Structures are given as structure tokens and as C-alpha cells.
PDB file of C-alpha atoms in Angstrom:
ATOM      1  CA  UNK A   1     109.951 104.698 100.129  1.00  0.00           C
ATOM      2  CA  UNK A   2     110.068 105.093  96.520  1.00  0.00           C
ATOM      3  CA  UNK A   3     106.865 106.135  94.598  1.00  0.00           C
ATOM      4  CA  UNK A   4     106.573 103.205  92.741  1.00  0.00           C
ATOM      5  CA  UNK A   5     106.970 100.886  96.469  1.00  0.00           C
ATOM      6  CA  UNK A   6     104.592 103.464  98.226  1.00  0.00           C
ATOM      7  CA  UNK A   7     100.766 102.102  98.773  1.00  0.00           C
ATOM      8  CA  UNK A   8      97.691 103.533  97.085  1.00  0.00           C
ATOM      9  CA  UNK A   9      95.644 105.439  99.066  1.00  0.00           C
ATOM     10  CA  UNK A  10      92.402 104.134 100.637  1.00  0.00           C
ATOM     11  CA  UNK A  11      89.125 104.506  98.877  1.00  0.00           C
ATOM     12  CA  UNK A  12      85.952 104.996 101.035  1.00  0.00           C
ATOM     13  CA  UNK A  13      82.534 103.602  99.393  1.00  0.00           C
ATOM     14  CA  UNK A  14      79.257 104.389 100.808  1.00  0.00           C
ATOM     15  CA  UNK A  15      77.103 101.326 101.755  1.00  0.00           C
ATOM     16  CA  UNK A  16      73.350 102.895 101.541  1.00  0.00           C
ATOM     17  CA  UNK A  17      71.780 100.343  99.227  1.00  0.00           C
ATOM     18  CA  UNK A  18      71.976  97.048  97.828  1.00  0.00           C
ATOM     19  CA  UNK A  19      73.388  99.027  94.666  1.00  0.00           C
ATOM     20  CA  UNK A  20      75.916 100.004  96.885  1.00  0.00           C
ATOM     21  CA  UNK A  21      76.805  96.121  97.923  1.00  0.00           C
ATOM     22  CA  UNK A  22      77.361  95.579  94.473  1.00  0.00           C
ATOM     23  CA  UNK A  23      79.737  98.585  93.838  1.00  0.00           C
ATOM     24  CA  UNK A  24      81.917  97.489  97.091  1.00  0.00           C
ATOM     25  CA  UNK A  25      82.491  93.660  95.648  1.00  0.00           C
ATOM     26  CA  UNK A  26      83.404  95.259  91.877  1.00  0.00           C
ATOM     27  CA  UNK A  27      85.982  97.357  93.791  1.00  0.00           C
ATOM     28  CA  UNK A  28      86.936  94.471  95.991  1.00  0.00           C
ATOM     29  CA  UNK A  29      87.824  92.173  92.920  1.00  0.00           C
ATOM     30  CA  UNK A  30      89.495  95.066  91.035  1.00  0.00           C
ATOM     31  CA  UNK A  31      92.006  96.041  93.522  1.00  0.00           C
ATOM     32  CA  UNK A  32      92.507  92.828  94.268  1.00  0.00           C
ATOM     33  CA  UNK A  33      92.977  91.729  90.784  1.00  0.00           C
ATOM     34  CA  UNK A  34      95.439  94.706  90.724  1.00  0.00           C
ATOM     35  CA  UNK A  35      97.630  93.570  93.897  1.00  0.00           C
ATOM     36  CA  UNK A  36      98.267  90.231  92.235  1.00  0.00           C
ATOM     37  CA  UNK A  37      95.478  88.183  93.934  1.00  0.00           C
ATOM     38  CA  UNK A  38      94.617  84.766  92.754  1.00  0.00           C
ATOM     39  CA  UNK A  39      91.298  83.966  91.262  1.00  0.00           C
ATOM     40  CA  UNK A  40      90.274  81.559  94.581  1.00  0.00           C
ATOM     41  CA  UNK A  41      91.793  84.113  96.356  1.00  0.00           C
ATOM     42  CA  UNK A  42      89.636  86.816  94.862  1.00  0.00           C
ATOM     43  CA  UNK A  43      86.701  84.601  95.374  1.00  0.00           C
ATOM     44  CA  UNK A  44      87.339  84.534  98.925  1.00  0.00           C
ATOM     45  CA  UNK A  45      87.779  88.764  99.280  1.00  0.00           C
ATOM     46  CA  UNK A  46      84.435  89.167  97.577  1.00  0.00           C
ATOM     47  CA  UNK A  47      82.879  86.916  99.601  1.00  0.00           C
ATOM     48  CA  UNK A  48      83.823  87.974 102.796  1.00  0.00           C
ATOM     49  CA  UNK A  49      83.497  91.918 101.499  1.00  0.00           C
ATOM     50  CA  UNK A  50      79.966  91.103 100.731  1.00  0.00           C
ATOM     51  CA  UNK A  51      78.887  89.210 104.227  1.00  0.00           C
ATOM     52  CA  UNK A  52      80.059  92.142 105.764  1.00  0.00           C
ATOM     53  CA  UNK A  53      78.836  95.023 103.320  1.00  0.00           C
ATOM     54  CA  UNK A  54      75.577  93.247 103.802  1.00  0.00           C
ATOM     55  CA  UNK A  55      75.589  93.056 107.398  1.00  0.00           C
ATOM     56  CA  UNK A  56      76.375  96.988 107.522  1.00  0.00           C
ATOM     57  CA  UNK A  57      73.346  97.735 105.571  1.00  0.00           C
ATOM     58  CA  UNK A  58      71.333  95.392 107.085  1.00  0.00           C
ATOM     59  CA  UNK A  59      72.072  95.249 111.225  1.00  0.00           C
ATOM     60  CA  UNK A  60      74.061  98.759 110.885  1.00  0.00           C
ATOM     61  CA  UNK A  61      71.377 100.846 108.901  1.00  0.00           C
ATOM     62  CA  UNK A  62      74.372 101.608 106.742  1.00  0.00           C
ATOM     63  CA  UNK A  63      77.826 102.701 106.449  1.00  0.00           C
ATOM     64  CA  UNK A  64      80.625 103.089 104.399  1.00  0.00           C
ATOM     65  CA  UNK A  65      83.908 100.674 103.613  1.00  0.00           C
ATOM     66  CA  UNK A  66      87.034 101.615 102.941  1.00  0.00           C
ATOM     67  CA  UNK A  67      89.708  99.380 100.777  1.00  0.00           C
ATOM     68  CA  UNK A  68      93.019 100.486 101.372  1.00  0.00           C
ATOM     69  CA  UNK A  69      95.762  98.824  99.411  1.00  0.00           C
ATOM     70  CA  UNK A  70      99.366  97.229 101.245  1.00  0.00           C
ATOM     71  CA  UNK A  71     102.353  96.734 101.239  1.00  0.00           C
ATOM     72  CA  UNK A  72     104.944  94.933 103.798  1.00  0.00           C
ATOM     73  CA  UNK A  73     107.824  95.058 101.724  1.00  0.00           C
ATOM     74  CA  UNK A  74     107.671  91.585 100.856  1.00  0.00           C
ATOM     75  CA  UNK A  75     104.417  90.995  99.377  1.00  0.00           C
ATOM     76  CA  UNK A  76     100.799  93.060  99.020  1.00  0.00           C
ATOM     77  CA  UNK A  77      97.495  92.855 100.394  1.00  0.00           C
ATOM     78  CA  UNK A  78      94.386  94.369 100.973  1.00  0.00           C
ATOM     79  CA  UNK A  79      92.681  95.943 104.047  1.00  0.00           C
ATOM     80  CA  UNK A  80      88.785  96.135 104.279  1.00  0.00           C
ATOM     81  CA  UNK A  81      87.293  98.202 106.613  1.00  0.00           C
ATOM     82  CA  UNK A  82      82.973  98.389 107.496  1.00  0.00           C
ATOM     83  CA  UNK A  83      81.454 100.369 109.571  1.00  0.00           C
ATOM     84  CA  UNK A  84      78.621 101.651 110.758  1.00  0.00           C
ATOM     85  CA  UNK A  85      76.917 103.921 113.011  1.00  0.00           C
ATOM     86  CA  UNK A  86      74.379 101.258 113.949  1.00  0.00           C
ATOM     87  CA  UNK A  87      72.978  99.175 118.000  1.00  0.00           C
ATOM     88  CA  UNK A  88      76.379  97.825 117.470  1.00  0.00           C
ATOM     89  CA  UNK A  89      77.128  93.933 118.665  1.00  0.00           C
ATOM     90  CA  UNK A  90      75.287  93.422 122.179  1.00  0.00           C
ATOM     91  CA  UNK A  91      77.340  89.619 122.030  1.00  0.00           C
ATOM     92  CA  UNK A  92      80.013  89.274 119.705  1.00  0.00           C
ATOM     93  CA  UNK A  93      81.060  86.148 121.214  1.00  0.00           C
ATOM     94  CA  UNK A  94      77.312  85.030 120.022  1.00  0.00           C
ATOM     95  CA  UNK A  95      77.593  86.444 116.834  1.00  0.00           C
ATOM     96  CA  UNK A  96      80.982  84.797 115.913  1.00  0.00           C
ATOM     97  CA  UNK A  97      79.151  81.347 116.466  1.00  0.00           C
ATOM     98  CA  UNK A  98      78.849  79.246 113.445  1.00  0.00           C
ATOM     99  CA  UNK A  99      75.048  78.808 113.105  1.00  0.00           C
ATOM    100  CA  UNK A 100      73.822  82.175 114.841  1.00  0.00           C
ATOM    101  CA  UNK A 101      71.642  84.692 113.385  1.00  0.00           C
ATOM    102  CA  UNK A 102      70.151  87.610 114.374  1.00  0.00           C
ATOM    103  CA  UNK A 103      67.876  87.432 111.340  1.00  0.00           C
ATOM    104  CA  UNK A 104      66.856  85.256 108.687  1.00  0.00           C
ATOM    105  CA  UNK A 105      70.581  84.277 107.385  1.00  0.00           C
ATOM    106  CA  UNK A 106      72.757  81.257 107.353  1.00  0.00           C
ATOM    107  CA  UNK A 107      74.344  82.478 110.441  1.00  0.00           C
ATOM    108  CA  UNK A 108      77.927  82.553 108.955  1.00  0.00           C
ATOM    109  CA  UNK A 109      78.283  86.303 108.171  1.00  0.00           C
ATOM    110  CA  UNK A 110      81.384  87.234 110.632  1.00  0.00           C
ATOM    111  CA  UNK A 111      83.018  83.638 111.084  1.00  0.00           C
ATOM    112  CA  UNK A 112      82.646  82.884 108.197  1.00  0.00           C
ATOM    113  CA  UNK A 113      84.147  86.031 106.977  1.00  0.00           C
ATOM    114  CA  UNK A 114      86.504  85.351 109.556  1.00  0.00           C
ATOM    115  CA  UNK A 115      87.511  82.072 107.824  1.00  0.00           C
ATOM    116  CA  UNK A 116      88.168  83.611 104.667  1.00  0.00           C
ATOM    117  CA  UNK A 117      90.858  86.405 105.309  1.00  0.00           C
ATOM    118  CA  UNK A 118      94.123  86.282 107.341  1.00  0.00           C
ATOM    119  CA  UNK A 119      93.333  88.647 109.958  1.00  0.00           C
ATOM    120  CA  UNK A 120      90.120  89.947 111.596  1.00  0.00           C
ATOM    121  CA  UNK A 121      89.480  92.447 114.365  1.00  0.00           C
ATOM    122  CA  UNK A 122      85.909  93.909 115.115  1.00  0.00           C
ATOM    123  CA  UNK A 123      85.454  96.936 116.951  1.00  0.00           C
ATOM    124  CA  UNK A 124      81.709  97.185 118.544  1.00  0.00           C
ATOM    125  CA  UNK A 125      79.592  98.524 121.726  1.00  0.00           C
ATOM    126  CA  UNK A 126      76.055  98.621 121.974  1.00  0.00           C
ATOM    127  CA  UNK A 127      74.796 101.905 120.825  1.00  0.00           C
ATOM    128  CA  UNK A 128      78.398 102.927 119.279  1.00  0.00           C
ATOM    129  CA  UNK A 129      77.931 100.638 116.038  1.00  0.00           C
ATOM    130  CA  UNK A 130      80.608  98.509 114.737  1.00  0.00           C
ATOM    131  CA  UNK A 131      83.567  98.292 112.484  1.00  0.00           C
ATOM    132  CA  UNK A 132      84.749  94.717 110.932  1.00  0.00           C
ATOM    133  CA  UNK A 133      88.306  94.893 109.272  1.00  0.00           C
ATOM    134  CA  UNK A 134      89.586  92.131 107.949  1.00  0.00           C
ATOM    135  CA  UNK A 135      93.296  91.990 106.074  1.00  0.00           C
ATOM    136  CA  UNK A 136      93.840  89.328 103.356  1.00  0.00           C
ATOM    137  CA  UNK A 137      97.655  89.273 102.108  1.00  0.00           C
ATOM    138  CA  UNK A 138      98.407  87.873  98.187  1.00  0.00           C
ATOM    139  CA  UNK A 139      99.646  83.964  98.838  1.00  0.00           C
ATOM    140  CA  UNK A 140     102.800  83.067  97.107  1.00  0.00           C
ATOM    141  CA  UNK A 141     103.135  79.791  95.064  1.00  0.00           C
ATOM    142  CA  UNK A 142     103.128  77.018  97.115  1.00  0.00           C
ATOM    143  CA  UNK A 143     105.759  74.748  97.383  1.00  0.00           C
ATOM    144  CA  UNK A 144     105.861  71.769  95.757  1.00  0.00           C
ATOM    145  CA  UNK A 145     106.128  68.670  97.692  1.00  0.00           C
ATOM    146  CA  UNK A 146     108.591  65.873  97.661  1.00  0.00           C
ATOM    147  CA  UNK A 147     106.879  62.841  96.494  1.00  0.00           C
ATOM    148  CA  UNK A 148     107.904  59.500  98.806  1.00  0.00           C
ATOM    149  CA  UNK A 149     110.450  57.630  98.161  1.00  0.00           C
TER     150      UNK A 149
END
């Protein structure tokens, strides 16, 4: 691997405060930004990068993330990471249900973080806490279509 081909290394952000929300989607659009993400595509990162800072604050009592940079050889993306030390998910089927809450939100924190990115794993058990890592990779331009005849 060549320098210039080799990834960047992570970069770990606490997530103590809502401060701290705001530093992790500045980040979030900057590296992505960097990789060669789309605006809507950008859009999508933060938004899903925020859900999930937020719920690490607020149901984890607080964590850290960690953006890590990739590359597959034929195009880049980014890897979030958020966890927490918190009660961890006691039903994670429940809490990937459109509509459910455990507080006073919308009820579409993970799926619909889940929605947003191209891969998403979460790692929880009750009294272990939780990490959420999603993967987004940078979309090439589509194709165009062939108009009918």
C-alpha cells in the first residue's frame, strides 16, 4: 500500500455534552467532505451521526465516537463508531421499530439511522452498554438511463 492509497487513521471524539454532539457532526461533514462525499450524501452522514451521538449521551450517559476513514481500493468511505458504557439495549428488536421510543423522541433514532448508511451492526447487552457502527461508502455517478424508444 502506497502512502498516498493508505487510510487515515481513526479519530476518537468524546460525547459528554451537547457541545460535544455538535463537534462529532462538524467532523462528520469534514471528513466526509474530504473522502469525496456528495452534499445529499453528507446530509445523510450527519444525520445519522447525530441520532446516534444523541442517543449515546442521552440512553448511554455518554461515550465517545470514533470516525475512521476507508478505503476498498475502488472507492472511499467512512466508518462511524458510538459507544457507550451505558444499561445497554434490553430489546433491540423493539428499538429498531419505526415508531418506538424509549423517551420523548420521534422513535426513528436507530432505523432510521439504519436507513441512511449502507451498513449497520449494533453491538449491545443489558448492563454492557452499546456500540452502533454504521459504514456509508462515497456513491459514484449514476448512470444515465436510456430514454424509450
Amino acid at each position: 500500500m502506497t502512502p498516498a492509497s493508505r487510510p487515515a487513521a481513526a479519530t476518537t471524539l468524546p460525547i459528554r455534552s451537547d457541545a460535544d454532539l455538535a463537534w462529532v457532526r462538524q467532523q462528520v461533514r469534514q471528513t466526509a467532505a474530504d473522502l469525496g462525499f456528495g452534499l445529499v450524501q453528507q446530509t445523510k452522514l450527519v444525520t445519522a451521526a447525530s441520532e446516534l451521538a444523541r442517543n449515546t449521551l442521552v440512553h448511554g450517559g455518554g461515550g465517545h465516537a470514533e470516525i475512521t476513514p476507508l478505503d476498498n481500493g475502488r472507492t472511499r468511505g467512512l466508518k462511524l463508531s458510538f459507544t457507550d458504557d451505558g444499561p445497554g439495549i434490553r430489546d433491540l428488536e423493539q428499538a429498531m421499530t419505526d415508531g418506538y421510543t424509549s423517551g420523548g423522541g420521534l422513535g426513528l433514532g436507530l432505523s432510521g439511522a439504519k436507513r441512511l448508511v449502507h451498513e449497520f451492526a449494533v453491538d449491545t447487552e443489558p448492563g454492557r452498554g452499546t456500540t452502533v457502527t454504521v459504514v456509508a461508502w462515497v456513491a459514484g455517478v449514476p448512470a444515465s438511463r436510456s430514454e424509450p424508444a
